[in-house]
Coordinates of C-alpha atoms in Angstrom, one line a residue:
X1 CA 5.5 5.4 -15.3
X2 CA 4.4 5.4 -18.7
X3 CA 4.8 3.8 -21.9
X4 CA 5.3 4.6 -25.4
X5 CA 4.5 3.0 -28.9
X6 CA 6.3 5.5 -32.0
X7 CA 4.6 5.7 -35.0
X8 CA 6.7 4.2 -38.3
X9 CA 6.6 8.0 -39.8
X10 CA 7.3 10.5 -37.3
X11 CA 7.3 14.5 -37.7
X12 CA 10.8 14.6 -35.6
X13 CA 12.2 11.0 -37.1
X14 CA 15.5 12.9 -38.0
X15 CA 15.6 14.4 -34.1
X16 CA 14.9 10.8 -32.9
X17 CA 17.8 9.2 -35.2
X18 CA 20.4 11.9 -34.3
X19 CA 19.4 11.0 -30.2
X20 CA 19.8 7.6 -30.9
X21 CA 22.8 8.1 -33.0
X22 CA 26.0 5.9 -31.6
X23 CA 29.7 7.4 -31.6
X24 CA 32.4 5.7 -32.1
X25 CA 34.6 6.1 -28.6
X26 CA 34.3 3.1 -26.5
X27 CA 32.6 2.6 -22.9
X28 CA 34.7 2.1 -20.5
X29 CA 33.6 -1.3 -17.9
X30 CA 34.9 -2.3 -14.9
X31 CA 38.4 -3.6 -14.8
X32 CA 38.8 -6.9 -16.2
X33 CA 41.1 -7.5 -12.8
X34 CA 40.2 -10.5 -10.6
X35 CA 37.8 -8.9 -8.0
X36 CA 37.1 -10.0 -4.1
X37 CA 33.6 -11.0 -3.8
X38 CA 31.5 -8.8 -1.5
X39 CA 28.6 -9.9 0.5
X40 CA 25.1 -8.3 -0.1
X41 CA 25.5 -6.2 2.8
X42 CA 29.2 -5.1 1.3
X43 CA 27.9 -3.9 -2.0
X44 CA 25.0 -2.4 -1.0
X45 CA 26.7 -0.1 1.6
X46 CA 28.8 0.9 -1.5
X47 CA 26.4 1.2 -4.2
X48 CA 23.4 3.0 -2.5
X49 CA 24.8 6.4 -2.9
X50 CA 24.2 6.0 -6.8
X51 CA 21.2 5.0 -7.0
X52 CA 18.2 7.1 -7.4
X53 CA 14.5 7.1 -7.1
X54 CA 12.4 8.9 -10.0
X55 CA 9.5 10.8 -9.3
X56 CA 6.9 11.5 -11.5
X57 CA 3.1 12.9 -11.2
X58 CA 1.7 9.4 -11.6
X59 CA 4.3 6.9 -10.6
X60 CA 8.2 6.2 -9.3
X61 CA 10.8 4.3 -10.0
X62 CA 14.2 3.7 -9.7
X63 CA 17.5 4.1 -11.8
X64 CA 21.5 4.4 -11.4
X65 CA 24.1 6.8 -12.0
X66 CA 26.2 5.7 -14.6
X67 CA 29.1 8.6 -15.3
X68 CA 30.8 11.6 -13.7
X69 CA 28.3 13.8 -16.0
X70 CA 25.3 12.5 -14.2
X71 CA 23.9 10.5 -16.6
X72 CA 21.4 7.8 -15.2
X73 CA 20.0 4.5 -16.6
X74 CA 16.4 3.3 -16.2
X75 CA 13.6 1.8 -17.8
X76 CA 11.9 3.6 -20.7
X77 CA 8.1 2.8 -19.4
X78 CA 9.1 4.5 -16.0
X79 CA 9.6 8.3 -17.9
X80 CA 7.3 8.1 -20.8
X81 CA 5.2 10.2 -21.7
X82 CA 6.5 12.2 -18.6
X83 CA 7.0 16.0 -19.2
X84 CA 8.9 16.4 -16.0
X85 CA 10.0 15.1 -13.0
X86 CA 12.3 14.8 -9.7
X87 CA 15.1 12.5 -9.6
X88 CA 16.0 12.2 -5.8
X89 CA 19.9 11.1 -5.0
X90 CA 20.2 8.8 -2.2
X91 CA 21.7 11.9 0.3
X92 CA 18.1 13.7 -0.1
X93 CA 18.9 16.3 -2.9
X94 CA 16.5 16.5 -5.8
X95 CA 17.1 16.9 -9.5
X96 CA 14.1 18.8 -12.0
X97 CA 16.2 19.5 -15.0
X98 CA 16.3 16.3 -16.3
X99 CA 17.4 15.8 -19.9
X100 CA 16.7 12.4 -22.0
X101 CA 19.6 11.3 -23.8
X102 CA 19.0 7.8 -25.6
X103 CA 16.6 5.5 -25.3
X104 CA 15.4 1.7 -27.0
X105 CA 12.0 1.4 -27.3
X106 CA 12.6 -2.5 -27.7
X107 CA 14.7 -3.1 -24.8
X108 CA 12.7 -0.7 -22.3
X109 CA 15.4 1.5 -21.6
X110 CA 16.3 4.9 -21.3
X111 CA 19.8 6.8 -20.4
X112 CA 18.5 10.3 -18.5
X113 CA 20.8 12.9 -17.6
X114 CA 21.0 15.0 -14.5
X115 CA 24.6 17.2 -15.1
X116 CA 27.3 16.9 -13.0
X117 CA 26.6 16.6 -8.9
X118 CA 29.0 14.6 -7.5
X119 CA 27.2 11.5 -7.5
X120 CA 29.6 8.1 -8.2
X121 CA 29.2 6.0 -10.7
X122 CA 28.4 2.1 -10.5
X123 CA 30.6 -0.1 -12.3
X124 CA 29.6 -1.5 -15.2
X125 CA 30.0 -5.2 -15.5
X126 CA 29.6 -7.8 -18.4
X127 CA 26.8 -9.4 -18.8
X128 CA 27.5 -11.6 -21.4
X129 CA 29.4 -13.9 -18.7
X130 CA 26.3 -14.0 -16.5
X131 CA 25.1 -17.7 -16.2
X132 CA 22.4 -19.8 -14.6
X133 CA 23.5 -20.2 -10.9
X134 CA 24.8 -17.3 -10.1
X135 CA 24.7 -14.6 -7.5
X136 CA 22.5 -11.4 -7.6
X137 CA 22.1 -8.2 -5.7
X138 CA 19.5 -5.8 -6.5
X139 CA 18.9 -2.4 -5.2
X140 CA 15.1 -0.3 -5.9
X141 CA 12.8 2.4 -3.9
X142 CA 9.9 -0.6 -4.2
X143 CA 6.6 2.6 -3.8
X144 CA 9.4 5.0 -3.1
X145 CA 10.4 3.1 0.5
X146 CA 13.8 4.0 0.0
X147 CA 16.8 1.5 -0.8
X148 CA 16.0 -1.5 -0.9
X149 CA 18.2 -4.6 -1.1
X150 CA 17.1 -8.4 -2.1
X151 CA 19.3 -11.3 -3.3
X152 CA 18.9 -14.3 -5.5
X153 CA 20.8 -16.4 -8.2
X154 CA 20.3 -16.1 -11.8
X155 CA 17.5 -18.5 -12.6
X156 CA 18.4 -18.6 -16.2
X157 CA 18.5 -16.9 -19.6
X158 CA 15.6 -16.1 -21.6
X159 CA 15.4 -15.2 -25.1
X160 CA 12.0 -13.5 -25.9
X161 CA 12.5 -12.9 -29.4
X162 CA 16.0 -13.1 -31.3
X163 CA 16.4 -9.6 -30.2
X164 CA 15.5 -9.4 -26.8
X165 CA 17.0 -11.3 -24.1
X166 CA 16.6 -11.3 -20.5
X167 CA 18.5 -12.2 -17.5
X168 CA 15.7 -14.2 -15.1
X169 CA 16.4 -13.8 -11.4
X170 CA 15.2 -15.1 -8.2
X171 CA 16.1 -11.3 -6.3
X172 CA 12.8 -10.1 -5.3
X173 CA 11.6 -6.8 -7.8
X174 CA 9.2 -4.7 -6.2
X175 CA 7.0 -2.6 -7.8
X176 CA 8.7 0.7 -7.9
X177 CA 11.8 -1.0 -8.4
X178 CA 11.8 -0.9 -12.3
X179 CA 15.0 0.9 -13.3
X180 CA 17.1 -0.5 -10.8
X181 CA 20.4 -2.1 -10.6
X182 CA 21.4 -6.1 -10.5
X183 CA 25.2 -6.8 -9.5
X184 CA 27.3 -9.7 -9.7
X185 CA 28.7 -10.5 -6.4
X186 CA 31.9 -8.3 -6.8
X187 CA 29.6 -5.4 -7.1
X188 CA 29.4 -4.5 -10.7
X189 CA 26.2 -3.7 -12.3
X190 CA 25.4 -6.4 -14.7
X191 CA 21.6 -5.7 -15.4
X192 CA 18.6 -3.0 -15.0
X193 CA 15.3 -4.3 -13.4
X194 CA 12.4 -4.4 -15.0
X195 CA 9.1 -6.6 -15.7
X196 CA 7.8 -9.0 -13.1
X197 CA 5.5 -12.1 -13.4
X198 CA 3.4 -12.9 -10.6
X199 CA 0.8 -15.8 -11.9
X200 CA 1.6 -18.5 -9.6
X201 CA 5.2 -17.6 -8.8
X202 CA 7.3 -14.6 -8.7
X203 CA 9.4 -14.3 -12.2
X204 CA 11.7 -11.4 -11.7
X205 CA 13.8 -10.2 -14.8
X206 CA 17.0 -7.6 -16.0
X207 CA 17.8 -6.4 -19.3
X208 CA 21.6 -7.5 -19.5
X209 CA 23.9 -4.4 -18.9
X210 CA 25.9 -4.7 -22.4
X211 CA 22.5 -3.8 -24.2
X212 CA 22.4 -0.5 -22.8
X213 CA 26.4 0.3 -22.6
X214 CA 26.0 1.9 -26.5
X215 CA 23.4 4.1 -25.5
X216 CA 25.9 5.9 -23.2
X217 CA 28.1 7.1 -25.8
X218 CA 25.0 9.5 -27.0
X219 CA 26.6 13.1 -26.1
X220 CA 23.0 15.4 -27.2
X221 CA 19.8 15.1 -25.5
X222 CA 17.0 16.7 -25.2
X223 CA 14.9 17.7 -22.2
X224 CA 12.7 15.8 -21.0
X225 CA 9.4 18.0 -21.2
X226 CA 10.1 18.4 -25.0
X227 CA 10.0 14.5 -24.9
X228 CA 7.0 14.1 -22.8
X229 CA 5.5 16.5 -24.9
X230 CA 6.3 14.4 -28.3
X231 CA 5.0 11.4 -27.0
X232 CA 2.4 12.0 -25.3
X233 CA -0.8 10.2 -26.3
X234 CA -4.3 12.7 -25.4
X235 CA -3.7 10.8 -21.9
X236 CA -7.5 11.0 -20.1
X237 CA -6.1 10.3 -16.4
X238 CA -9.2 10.5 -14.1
X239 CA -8.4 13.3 -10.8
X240 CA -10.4 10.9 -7.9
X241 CA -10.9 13.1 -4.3
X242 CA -9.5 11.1 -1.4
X243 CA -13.2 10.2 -0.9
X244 CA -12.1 7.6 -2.8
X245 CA -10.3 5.7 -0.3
X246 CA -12.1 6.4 2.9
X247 CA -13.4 2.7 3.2
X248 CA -9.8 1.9 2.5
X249 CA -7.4 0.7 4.5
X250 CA -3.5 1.0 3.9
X251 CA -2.9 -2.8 3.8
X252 CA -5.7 -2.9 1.0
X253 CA -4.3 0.1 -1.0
X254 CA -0.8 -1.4 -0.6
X255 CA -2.6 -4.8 -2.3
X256 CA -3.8 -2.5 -4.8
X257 CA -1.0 -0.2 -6.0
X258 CA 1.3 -3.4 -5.9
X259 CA -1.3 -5.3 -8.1
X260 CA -1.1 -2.2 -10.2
X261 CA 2.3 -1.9 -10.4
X262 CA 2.8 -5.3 -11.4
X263 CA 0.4 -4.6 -14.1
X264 CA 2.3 -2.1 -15.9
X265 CA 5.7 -3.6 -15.4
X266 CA 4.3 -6.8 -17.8
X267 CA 2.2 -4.8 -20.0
X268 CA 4.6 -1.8 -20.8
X269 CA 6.8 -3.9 -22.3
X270 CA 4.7 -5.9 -24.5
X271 CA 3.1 -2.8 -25.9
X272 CA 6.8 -0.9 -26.7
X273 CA 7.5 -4.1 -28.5
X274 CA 4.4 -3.7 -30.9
X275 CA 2.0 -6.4 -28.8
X276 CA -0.3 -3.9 -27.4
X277 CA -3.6 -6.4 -27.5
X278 CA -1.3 -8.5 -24.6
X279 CA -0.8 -5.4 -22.8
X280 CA -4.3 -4.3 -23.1
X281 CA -5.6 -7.9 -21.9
X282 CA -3.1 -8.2 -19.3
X283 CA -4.2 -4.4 -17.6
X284 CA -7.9 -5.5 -18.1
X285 CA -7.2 -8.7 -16.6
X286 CA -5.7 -7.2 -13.0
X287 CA -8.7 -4.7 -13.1
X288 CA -11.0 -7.5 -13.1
X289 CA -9.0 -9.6 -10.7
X290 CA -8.9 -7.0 -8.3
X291 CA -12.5 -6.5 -8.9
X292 CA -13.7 -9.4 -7.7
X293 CA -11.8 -9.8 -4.6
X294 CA -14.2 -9.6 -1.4
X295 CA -11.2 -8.2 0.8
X296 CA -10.7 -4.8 -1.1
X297 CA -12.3 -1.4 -0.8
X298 CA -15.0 -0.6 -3.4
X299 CA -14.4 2.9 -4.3
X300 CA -10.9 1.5 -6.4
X301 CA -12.1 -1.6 -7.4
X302 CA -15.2 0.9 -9.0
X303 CA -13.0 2.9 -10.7
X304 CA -10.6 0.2 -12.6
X305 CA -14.2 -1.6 -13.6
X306 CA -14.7 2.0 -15.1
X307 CA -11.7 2.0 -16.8
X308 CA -12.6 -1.2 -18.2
X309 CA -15.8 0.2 -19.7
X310 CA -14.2 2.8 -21.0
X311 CA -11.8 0.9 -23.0
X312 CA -14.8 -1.8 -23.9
X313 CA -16.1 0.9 -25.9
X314 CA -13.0 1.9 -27.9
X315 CA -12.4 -0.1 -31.0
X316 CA -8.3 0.3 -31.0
X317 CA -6.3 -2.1 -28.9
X318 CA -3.7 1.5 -28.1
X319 CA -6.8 3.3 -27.4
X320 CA -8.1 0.4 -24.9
X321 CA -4.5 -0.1 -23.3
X322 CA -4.4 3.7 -22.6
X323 CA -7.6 4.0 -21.4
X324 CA -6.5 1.4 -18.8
X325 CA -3.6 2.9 -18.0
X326 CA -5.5 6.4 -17.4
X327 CA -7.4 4.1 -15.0
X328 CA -4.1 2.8 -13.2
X329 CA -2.7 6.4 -13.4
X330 CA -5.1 7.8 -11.4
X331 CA -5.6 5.3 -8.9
X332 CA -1.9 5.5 -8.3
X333 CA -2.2 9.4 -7.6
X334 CA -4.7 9.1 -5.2
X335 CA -2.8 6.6 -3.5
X336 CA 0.1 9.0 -3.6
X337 CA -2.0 12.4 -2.0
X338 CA -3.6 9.9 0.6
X339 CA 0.2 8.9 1.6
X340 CA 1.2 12.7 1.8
X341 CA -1.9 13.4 3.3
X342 CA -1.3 10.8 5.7
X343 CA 2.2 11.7 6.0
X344 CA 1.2 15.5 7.2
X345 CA -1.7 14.3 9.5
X346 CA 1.1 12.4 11.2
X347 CA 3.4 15.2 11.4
X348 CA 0.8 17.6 13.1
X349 CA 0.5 15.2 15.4
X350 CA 3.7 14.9 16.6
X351 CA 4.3 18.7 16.3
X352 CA 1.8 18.7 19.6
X353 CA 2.8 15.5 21.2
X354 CA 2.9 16.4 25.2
X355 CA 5.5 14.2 26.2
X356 CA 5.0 13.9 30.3
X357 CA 7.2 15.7 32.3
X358 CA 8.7 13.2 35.1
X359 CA 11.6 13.0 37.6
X360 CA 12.9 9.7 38.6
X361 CA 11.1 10.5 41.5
X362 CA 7.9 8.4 40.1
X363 CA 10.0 5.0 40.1
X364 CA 11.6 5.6 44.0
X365 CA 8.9 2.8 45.2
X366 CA 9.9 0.5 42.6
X367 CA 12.7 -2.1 42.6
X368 CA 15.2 -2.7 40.7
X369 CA 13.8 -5.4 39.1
X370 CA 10.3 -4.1 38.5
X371 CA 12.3 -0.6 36.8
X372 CA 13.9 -3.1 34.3
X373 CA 10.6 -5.3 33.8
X374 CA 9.0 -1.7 33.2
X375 CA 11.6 -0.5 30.9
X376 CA 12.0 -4.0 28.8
X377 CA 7.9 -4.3 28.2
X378 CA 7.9 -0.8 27.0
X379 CA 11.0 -0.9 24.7
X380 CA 9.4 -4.0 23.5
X381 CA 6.5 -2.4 22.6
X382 CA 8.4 0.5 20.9
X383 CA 10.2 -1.5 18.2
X384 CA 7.2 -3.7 17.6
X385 CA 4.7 -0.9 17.0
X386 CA 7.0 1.6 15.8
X387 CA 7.4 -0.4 12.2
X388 CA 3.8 -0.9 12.1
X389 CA 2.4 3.2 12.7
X390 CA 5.4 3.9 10.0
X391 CA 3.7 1.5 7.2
X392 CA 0.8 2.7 7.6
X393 CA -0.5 0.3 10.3
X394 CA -1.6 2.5 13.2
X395 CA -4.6 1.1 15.0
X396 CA -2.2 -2.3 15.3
X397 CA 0.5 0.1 16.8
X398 CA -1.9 1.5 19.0
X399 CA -3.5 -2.1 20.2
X400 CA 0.9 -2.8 21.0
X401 CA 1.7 -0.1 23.0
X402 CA -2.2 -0.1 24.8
X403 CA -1.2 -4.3 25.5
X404 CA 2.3 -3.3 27.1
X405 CA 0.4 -0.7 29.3
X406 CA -1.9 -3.5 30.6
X407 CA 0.9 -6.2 30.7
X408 CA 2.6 -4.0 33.2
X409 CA -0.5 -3.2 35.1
X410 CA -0.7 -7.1 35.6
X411 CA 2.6 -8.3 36.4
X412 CA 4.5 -4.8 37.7
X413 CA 3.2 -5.3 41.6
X414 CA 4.4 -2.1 43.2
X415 CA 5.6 1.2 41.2
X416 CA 1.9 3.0 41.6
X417 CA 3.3 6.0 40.9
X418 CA 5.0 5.0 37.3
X419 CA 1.6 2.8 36.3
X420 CA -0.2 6.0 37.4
X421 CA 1.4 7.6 34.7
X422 CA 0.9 4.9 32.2
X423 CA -2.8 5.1 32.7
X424 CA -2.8 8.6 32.8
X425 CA -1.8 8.0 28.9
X426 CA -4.3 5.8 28.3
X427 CA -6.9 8.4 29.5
X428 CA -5.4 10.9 26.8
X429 CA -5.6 8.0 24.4
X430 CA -9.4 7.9 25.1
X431 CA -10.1 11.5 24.2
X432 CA -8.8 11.3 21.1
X433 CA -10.8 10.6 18.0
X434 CA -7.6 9.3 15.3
X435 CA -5.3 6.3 15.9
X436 CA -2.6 8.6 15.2
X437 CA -3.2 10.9 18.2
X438 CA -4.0 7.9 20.5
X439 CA -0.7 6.1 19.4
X440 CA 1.0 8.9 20.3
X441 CA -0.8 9.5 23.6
X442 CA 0.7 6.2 24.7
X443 CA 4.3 7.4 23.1
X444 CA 3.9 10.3 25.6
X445 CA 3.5 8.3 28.7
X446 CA 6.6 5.8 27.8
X447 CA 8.8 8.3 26.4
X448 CA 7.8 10.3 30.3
X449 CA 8.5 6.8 31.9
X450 CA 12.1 6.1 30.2
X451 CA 13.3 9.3 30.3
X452 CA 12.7 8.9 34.5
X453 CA 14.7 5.5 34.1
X454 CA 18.0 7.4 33.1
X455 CA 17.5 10.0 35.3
X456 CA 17.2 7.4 37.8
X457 CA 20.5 5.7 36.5

C-alpha cells in the first residue's frame, strides 16, 4: 500500500485530466424500492463473492466489485506507487492485468479495473441518508485472512475539511481492510473503509459511497504499471533476510505489522491531502512507540529506529515520510516471506504426516463410556488447538493436544491398548526438533484413535 502526493505541474497533466475526466451518463444505484433488512450474517453470505483482496509486493488490501465490466473500488494509498499486482476474487481466481481507471487523490480513492469475469456487483447505496445511529456491515481480508465481517452503528459524521467528509463507524477496520465495503443493513454498499485511529480508542472511518459514484462513469484507463511507473517516488525499500525475525514470535510480528498498518492507514491520507509533516510525525511516532516496547523482538524494532535516522537526516518533510515508509515497506515484506515460509514448512510437514494405522481392535477393552470420554477429550483438543497452529500459535497447539494426551492417561482407567497409542505419539513428538512436526506427531496418534472409534461404530 502506498501513497501518492502529485506535483502542481506534471509532464502527463493532460493524461491525468482526460482519466479523471467525468461523462455525462448517469450511475445507476440500488433501487429506491423499500428493502427487507438483512442480518449481518444475511448480507455477508451475499456480498462476499464481490469482494476482493489486493495483493501487492509490499502490502494488501481489500476492494469491491462495482459493475459487470469488472471494475473495482478501493482506496488510492493501497495501489500507489504499485506497478503491478494480483487482485484475488473471493472463489480463488487471481487477476494480474489490472488497469487504473480514476482516481481522487483527496478522497483516497481509486476505481481499478479487472475486465469482465463474472464477478457481481454490490449495490450501490446512498450515502447521503446515512445518519448517526445507524447500522453497519463491513467486509475486509484484515493481513489477507480472508473475509472478514464486523458490525457497528454509524458513530457520526465528520467533516475534515469543507471537502472531505467521512462517515465514522463503530465496525471494527483491520488493517488490511482498507478498500473495503460498509453496507446499510439492507445490503447496499454505502461507504469504502479506510483510515483508523487507535490512540486511546478505536476510530474506524468510510468515505461515503456517493463521492466515488462519478468516478465510475470514467470509460479509459490506463494500466496500472504505467501508473506505478508515473508516480513512483526513487522508493529505497530495505530487502531484510528472515534473520530478521528469528527472535520473533508470530504474536509479536502480528503486534507489529498491525501497528504498522495502522500507521499508514492515518498517515497516507494526510500526506495525499498536502499535510505530509503529520504523516511524517505520525509514521515516526509508531516507529518509536514500538521501539520502546520491552515485549517486541529487536531485529524490527532496529530497523524502524533505522528508518528514523534515515529520515532525521533528510531536510524535506516527503523525503522523511518516504524514508519511513521504505522502513514500514520492508518490514511488511519480511513479515510476508516469513508467513509463506511458514506456510511451506507447514505443508512439508503434513505431506509426511504418518497417521497410525489402527483397527477398532485397540478400543475392545474399553467401555463404552471410556470410548466416548476418549473421543470427547480429543475432539476437544482438536478444535481448541487447531485455531491456534493455523494463526501462527504452534507450540500453544502443541501444549493442547500434549494436555488431552495426559488428561486421558489420568482419568481413562482401562483402554491400555488405545493410551498405548497415544503415548506412542508422544514419543514421536519427542524426536522431533519443530513445534510443527511435534503438533502433528500428536495429530497422528488422534486422527489413528478416531478413525478406530468409527470403525468400531
Amino acid at each position: 500500500m502506498n501513497f501518492l502526493h502529485f506535483p502542481r505541474k506534471s509532464t502527463c497533466a493532460s493524461f491525468l485530466i482526460a482519466l479523471l475526466s467525468l461523462l455525462s451518463a448517469p450511475f445507476s444505484s440500488a433501487a429506491e424500492t423499500k428493502l427487507n433488512k438483512l442480518s449481518p450474517a444475511e448480507i455477508a453470505e451475499a456480498a462476499t463473492p464481490s469482494v476482493v483482496l489486493i495483493k501487492l509486493e509490499n502490502g494488501l488490501g481489500s476492494g469491491f466489485v462495482v459493475s459487470k465490466d469488472g471494475k473495482i473500488v478501493t482506496n488510492l494509498h493501497v495501489i500507489r506507487g504499485a506497478k503491478e499486482a494480483t487482485v484475488v476474487a473471493a472463489d480463488g481466481r487471481e487477476f494480474k492485468n489490472i488497469e487504473v481507471m480514476a482516481f481522487d487523490v483527496a478522497q483516497d480513492l481509486a476505481v481499478l479495473r479487472i475486465g469482465d469475469h463474472g464477478i457481481k456487483a454490490l449495490n450501490l447505496g446512498d450515502s447521503s441518508s446515512a445518519k448517526p445511529g445507524q447500522h453497519v456491515v463491513a467486509i475486509g481480508h484484515p493481513l489477507g485472512l480472508g473475509n472478514t465481517v464486523s458490525d457497528g452503528l454509524v458513530s457520526a459524521i465528520r467533516e475534515l475539511t469543507p471537502k472531505r467528509v467521512l462517515l465514522q463507524i463503530s465496525a471494527p477496520i483491520s488493517p488490511g481492510s482498507s478498500g473495503g465495503p460498509l453496507f446499510n443493513d439492507v445490503g447496499e454498499v454505502i461507504g469504502i473503509s479506510t483510515l483508523v485511529i487507535t490512540t486511546g480508542q478505536n476510530l474506524n472511518f468510510a468515505v461515503p459511497i456517493d463521492i466515488v459514484k462519478p468516478l465510475l462513469t470514467t470509460k479509459t484507463g490506463i494500466s496500472l504499471a504505467a501508473f506505478g511507473a508515473q508516480n513512483s517516488n526513487g522508493r529505497r525499500i530495505p530487502n531484510h533476510p528472515l534473520t530478521l525475525l528469528d527472535a520473533c514470535t508470530p504474536p509479536q510480528i502480528q503486534s507489529i505489522a498491525s501497528e504498522i498498518e495502522r500507521a499508514i492507514n492515518l498517515g497516507a491520507p494526510l500526506y495525499n491531502s498536502g499535510n505530509v509533516e503529520a504523516c511524517y510525525r505520525i509514521y515516526a511516532g509508531v516507529a518509536l512507540d514500538l521501539n520502546k516496547k520491552t515485549d517486541l523482538c529487536t531485529g524490527p524494532k532496529r530497523a524502524l529506529l533505522d528508518g528514523v535516522q534515515t529520515a532525521d537526516k533528510l531536510n524535506d518533510w516527503s523525503a522523511k515520510a518516504w524514508a519511513m515508509r521504505d522502513a514500514f515497506d520492508g518490514l511488511l515484506a519480511v513479515f510476508e516471506r516469513k508467513a509463506t515460509a511458514i506456510k511451506d514448512e507447514n505443508k512439508k510437514v503434513v505431506q509426511q504426516r504418518k497417521t497410525i494405522a489402527v483397527s477398532s481392535a485397540v478400543l475392545n477393552d474399553c467401555s463404552s463410556e471410556e470410548i466416548g470420554q476418549m473421543q470427547s477429550n480429543i475432539i476437544s483438543a482438536i478444535n481448541v488447538g487447531a485455531p491456534l497452529y493455523n494463526s501462527g500459535n504452534i507450540e500453544a497447539c502443541y501444549r493442547i493436544y500434549e494436555g488431552a494426551i495426559n488428561n486421558i492417561e489420568r482419568k481413562v482407567k482401562a483402554c491400555s491398548p488405545a493410551k498405548q497409542l497415544l503415548q506412542s505419539g508422544m514419543q514421536e513428538a519427542e524426536k522431533q526438533q519443530t513445534w510443527e512436526a511435534k503438533s502433528w506427531a500428536l495429530r497422528d496418534a488422534f486422527d489413528g484413535i478416531l478413525k478406530a472409534v468409527e470403525q468400531k461404530k
